[in-house]
Short mmCIF file of C-alpha atoms in Angstrom, two decimals:
data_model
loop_
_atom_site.label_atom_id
_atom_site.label_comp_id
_atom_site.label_asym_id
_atom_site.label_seq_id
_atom_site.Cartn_x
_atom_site.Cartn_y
_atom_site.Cartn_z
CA UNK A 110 158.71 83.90 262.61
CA UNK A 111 158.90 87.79 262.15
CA UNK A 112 156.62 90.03 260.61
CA UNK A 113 158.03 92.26 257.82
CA UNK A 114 156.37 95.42 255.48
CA UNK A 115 156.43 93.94 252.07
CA UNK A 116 155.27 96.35 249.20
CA UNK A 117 152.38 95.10 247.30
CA UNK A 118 153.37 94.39 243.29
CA UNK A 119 151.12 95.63 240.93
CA UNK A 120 149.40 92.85 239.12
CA UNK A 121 148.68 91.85 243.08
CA UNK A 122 147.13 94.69 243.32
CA UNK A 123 144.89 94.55 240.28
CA UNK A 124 144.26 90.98 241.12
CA UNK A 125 142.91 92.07 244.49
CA UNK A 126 141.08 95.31 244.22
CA UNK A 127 138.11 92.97 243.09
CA UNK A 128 138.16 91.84 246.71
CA UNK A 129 136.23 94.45 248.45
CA UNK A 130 133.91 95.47 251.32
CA UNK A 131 129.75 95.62 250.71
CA UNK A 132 131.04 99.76 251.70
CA UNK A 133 133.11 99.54 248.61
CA UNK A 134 136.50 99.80 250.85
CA UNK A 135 139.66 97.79 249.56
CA UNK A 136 140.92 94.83 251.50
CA UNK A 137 144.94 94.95 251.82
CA UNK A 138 145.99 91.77 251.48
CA UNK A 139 148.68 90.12 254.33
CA UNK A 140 151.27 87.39 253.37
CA UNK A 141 152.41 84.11 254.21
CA UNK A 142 156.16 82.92 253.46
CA UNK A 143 157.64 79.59 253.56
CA UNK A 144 161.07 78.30 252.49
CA UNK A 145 160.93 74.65 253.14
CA UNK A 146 159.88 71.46 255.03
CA UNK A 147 162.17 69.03 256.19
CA UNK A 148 161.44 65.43 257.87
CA UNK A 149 162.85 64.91 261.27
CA UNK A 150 162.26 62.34 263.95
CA UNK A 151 158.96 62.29 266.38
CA UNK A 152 159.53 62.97 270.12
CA UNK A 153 156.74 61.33 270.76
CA UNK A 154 153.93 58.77 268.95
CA UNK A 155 155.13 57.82 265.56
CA UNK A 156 157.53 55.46 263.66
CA UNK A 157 160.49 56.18 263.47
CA UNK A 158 164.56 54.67 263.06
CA UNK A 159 167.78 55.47 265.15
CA UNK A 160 169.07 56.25 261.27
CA UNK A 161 169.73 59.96 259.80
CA UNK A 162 168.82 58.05 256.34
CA UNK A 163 165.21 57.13 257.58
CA UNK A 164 164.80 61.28 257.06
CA UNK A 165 165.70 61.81 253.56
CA UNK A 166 162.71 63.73 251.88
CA UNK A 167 162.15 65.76 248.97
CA UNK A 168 159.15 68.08 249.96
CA UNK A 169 158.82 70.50 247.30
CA UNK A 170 155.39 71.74 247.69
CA UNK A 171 152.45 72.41 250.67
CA UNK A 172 148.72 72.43 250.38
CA UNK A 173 147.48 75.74 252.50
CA UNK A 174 144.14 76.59 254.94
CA UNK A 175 143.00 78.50 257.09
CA UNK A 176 140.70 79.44 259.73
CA UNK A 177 140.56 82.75 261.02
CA UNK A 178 139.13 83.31 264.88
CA UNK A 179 135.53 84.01 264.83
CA UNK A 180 134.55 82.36 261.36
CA UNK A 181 132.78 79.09 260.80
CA UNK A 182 134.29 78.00 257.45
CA UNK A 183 138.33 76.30 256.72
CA UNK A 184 139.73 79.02 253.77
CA UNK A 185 141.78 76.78 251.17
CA UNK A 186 144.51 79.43 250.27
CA UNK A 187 146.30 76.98 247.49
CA UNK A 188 148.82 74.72 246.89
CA UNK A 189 152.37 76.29 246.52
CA UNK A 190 155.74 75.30 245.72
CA UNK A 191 158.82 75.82 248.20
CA UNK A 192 159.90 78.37 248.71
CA UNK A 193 156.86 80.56 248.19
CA UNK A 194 155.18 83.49 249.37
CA UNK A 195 151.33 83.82 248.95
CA UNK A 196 148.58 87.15 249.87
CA UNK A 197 145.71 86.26 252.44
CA UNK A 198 142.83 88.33 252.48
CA UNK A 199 143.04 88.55 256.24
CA UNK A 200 143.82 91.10 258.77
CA UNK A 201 143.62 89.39 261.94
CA UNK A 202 143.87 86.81 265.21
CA UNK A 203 144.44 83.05 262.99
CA UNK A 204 142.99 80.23 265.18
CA UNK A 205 145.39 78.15 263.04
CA UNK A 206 147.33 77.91 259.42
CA UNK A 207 148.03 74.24 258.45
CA UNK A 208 150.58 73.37 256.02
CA UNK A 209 150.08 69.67 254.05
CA UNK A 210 153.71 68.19 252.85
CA UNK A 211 153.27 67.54 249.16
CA UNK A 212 155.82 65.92 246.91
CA UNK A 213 156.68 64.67 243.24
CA UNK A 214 155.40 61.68 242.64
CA UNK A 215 158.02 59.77 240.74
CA UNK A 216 157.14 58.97 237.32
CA UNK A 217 154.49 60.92 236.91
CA UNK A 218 155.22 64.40 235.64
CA UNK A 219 153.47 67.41 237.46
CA UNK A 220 151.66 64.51 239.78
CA UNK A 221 152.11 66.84 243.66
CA UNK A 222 150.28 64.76 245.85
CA UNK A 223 150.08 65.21 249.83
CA UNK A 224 152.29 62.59 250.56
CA UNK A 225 149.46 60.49 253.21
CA UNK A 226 152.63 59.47 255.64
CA UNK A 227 153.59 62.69 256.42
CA UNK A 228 151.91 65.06 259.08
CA UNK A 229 150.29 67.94 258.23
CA UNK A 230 151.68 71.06 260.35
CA UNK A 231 149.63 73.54 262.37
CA UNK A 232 150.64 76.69 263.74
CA UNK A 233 148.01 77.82 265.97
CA UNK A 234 147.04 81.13 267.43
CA UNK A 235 149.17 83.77 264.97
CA UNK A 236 148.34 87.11 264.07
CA UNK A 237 148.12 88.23 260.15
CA UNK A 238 148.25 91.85 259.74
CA UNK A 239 147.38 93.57 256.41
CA UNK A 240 150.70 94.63 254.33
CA UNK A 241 152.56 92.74 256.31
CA UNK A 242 154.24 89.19 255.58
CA UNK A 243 154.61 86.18 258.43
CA UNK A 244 157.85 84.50 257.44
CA UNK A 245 158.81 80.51 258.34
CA UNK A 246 161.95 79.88 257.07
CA UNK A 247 161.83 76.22 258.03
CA UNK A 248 158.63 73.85 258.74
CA UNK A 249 159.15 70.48 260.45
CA UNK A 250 157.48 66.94 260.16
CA UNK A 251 157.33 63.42 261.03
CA UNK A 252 156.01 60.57 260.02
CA UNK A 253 152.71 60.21 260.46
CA UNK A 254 151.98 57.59 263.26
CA UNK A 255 149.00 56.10 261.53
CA UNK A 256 151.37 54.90 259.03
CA UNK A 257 152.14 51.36 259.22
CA UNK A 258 155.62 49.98 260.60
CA UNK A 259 158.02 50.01 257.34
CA UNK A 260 157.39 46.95 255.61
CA UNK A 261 161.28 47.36 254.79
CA UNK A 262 164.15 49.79 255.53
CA UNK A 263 167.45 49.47 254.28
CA UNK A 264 170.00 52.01 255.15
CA UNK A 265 173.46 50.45 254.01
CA UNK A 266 175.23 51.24 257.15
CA UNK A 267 178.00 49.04 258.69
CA UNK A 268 176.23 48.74 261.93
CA UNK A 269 174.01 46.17 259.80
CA UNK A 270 174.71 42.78 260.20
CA UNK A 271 173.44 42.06 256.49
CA UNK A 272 171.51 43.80 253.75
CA UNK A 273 168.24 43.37 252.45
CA UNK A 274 169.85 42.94 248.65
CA UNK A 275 170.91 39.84 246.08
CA UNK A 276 174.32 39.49 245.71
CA UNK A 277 174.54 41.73 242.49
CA UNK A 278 174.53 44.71 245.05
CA UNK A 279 178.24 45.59 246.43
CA UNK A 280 177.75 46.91 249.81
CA UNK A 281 179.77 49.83 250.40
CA UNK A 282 180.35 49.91 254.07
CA UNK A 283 182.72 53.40 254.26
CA UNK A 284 182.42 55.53 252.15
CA UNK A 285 180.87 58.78 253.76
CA UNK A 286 181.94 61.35 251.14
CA UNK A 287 180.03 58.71 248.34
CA UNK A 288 177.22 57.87 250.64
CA UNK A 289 173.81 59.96 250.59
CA UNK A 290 173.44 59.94 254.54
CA UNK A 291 175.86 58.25 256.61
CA UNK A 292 178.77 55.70 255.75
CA UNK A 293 177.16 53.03 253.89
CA UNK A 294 175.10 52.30 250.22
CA UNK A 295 174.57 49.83 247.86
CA UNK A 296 176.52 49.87 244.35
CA UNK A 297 175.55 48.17 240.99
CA UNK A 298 178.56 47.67 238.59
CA UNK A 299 177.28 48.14 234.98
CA UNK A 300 180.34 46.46 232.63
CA UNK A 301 180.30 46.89 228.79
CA UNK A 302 178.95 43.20 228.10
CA UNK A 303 176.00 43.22 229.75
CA UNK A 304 172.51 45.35 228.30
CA UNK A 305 170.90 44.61 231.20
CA UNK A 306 172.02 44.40 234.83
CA UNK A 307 169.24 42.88 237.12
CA UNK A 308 169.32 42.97 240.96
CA UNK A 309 166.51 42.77 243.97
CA UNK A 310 165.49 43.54 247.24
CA UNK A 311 165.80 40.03 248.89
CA UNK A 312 162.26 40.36 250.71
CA UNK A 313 158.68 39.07 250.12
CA UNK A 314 156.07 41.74 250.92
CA UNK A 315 153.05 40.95 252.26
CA UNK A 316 150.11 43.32 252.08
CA UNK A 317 146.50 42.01 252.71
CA UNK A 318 144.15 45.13 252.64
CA UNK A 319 143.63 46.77 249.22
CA UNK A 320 142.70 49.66 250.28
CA UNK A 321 146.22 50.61 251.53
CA UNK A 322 148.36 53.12 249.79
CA UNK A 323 151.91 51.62 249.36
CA UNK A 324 154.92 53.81 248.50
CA UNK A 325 158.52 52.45 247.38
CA UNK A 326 160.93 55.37 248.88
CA UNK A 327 164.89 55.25 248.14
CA UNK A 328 167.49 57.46 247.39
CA UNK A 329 169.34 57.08 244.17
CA UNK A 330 172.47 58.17 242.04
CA UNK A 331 172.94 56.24 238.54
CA UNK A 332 174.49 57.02 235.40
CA UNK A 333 171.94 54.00 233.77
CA UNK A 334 167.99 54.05 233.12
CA UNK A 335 167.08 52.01 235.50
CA UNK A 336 163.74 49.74 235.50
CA UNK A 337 161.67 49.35 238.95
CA UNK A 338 159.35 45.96 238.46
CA UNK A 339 156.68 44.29 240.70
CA UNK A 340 156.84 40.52 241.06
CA UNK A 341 153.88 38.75 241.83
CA UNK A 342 150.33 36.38 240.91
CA UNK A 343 147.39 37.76 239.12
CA UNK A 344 145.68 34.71 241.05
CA UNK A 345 146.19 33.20 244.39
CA UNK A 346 148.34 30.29 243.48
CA UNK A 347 149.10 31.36 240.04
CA UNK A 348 152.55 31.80 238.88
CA UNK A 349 154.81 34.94 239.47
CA UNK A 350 154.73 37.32 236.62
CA UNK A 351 157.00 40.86 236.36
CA UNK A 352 155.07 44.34 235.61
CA UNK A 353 156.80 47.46 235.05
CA UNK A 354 156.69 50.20 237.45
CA UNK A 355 158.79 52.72 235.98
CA UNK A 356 161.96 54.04 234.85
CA UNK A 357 164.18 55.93 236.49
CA UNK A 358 166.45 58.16 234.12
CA UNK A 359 169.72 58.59 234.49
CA UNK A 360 170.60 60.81 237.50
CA UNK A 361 173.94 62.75 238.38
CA UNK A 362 173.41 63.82 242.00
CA UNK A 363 171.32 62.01 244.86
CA UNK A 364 167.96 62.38 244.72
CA UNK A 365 164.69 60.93 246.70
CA UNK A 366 161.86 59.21 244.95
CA UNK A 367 158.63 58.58 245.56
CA UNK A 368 157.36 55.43 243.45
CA UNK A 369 153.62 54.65 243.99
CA UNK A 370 153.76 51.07 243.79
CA UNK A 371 149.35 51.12 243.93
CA UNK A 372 148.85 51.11 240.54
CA UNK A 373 150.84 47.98 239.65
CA UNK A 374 149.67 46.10 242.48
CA UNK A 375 145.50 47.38 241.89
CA UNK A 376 147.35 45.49 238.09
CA UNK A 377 147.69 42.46 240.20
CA UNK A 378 143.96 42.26 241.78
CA UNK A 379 145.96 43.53 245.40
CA UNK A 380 148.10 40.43 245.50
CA UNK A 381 148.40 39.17 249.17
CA UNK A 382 152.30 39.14 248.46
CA UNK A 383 154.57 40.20 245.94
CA UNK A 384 158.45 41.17 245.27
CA UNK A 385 160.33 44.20 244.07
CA UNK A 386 163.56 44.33 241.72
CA UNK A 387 165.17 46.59 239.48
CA UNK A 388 167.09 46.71 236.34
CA UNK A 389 170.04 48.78 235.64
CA UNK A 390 169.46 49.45 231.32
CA UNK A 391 172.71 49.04 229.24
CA UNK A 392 171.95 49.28 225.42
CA UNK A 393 174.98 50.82 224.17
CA UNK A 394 177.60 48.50 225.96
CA UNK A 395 179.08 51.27 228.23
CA UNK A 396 180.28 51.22 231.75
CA UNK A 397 178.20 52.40 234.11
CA UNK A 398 177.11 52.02 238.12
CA UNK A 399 173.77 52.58 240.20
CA UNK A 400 174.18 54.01 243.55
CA UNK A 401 171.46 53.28 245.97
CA UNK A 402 170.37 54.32 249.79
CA UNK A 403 168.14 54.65 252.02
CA UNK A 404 165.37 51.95 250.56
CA UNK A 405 162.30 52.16 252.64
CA UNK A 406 158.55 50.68 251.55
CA UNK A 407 155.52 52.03 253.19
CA UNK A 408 151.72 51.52 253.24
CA UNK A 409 148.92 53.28 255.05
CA UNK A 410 145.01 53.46 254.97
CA UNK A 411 145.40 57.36 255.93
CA UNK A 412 144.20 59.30 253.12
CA UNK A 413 143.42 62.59 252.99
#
């Protein structure tokens, strides 16, 4: 952290000369600046894996407060995408800024929710000074240790004794210049006779609280649409029926989603159990493969 001058632009200025004393006196606005937040692994309380892929994010966004020393009231500054810098009407001691990891929700455009399994961040006892900008290049989090153990992690790494996939899935054991983290991931082969290439993750979950918030996390490289479905009853005892998640469009470089499996499963009444499988879409008869890491499903009853 450093403190730097930063000259004031002008429609900042216009914006903020509403923001005055009851003696008529302009407040100069300070500045916050933050270039990213990355995942890493707790020292302490938490859950957590001995794998780099466990850490894969894609935090784009933070949700910003607050609370300057002497005043009774949390200030909501905003929610901001990364990197971003942001004016505070504070000059100042800061009992504490807290930063709340947000992220895309897959499927749903514009959707930045806090993303409930990560911690926030606090930085407590800082200074900010009027004119002047407080600069964090890089924020860190963890997981947040109210979060349930994964219901399922599956890295791809040859230290694995077997993967949590059907057989349609190649296992690529060594390949660390085509991996996403590490040596291993999982390949789909998409030939020219096939329009539709299923495959699954060879698990039952079992979830028996409907309040919980349940995420699908994975990393993902594919040259197909591909399909993400939830297997399970309407009824307890009924008979197994597929619903749509969503699609996944085709992708060119390795990138992390976050698939909110809630809605389909509120679709199901909360089933107590239920599957998850994909489908790699083929409709003009080309070839094609679906590169996967990194699978991880989550749930919670932390929500902020």
């Amino acid at each position: 952290m450093q403190h730097t001058k930063k000259t004031l632009l002008t429609i900042l200025t216009l914006t903020l000369l509403a923001s005055c004393t009851t003696e008529g006196e302009f407040t100069e606005p300070s500045f916050i600046h933050l270039d990213r937040i990355d995942v890493v692994a707790s020292t302490g309380s938490g859950i957590g894996h001995g794998d780099a892929g466990f850490y894969t994010s894609d935090i784009v966004a933070a949700y910003v407060v607050a609370h300057y020393t002497g005043e009774m009231t949390v200030d909501t500054i905003g929610l901001f995408r990364t990197p971003f810098t942001t004016p505070i009407l504070h000059n100042g001691n800061v009992d504490y800024l807290e930063f709340y990891p947000a992220v895309e929700m897959s499927g749903i455009s514009g959707a930045l929710p806090f993303y409930t399994f990560y911690n926030k961040i606090r930085i407590s006892d800082t200074l900010l000074r009027s004119g002047d900008t407080l600069y964090f290049d890089t924020l860190h989090t963890i997981y947040n240790p109210q979060t349930d153990i994964p219901m399922l992690y599956e890295p791809f790494e040859p230290t694995e004794a077997n993967v949590a996939m059907d057989s349609v899935v190649e296992w690529v054991r060594h390949d660390r210049d085509g991996a996403c983290v590490g040596e291993g991931y999982g390949r789909v082969a998409v030939i020219p006779d096939k329009t539709n290439v299923p495959f699954a993750i060879d698990h039952t979950f079992r979830l028996f609280d409907a309040t919980k918030v349940c995420y699908l996390e994975l990393d993902i490289k594919t040259t197909n649409t591909v399909e993400v479905y939830m297997h399970a009853a309407y009824t307890d005892g009924g008979a197994e029926q597929p619903l749509s998640v969503m699609r996944i469009n085709p992708i060119d470089n390795w990138q992390h989603m976050y698939i909110n499996l809630g809605r389909t499963w509120s679709e199901f009444n909360h089933a107590s159990k239920f599957r998850l499988s994909f489908a790699a879409l083929n409709p003009d008869s080309e070839t094609g493969e679906v590169l996967i890491d990194n699978i991880k499903v989550l749930s919670t009853s932390v929500v902020f």
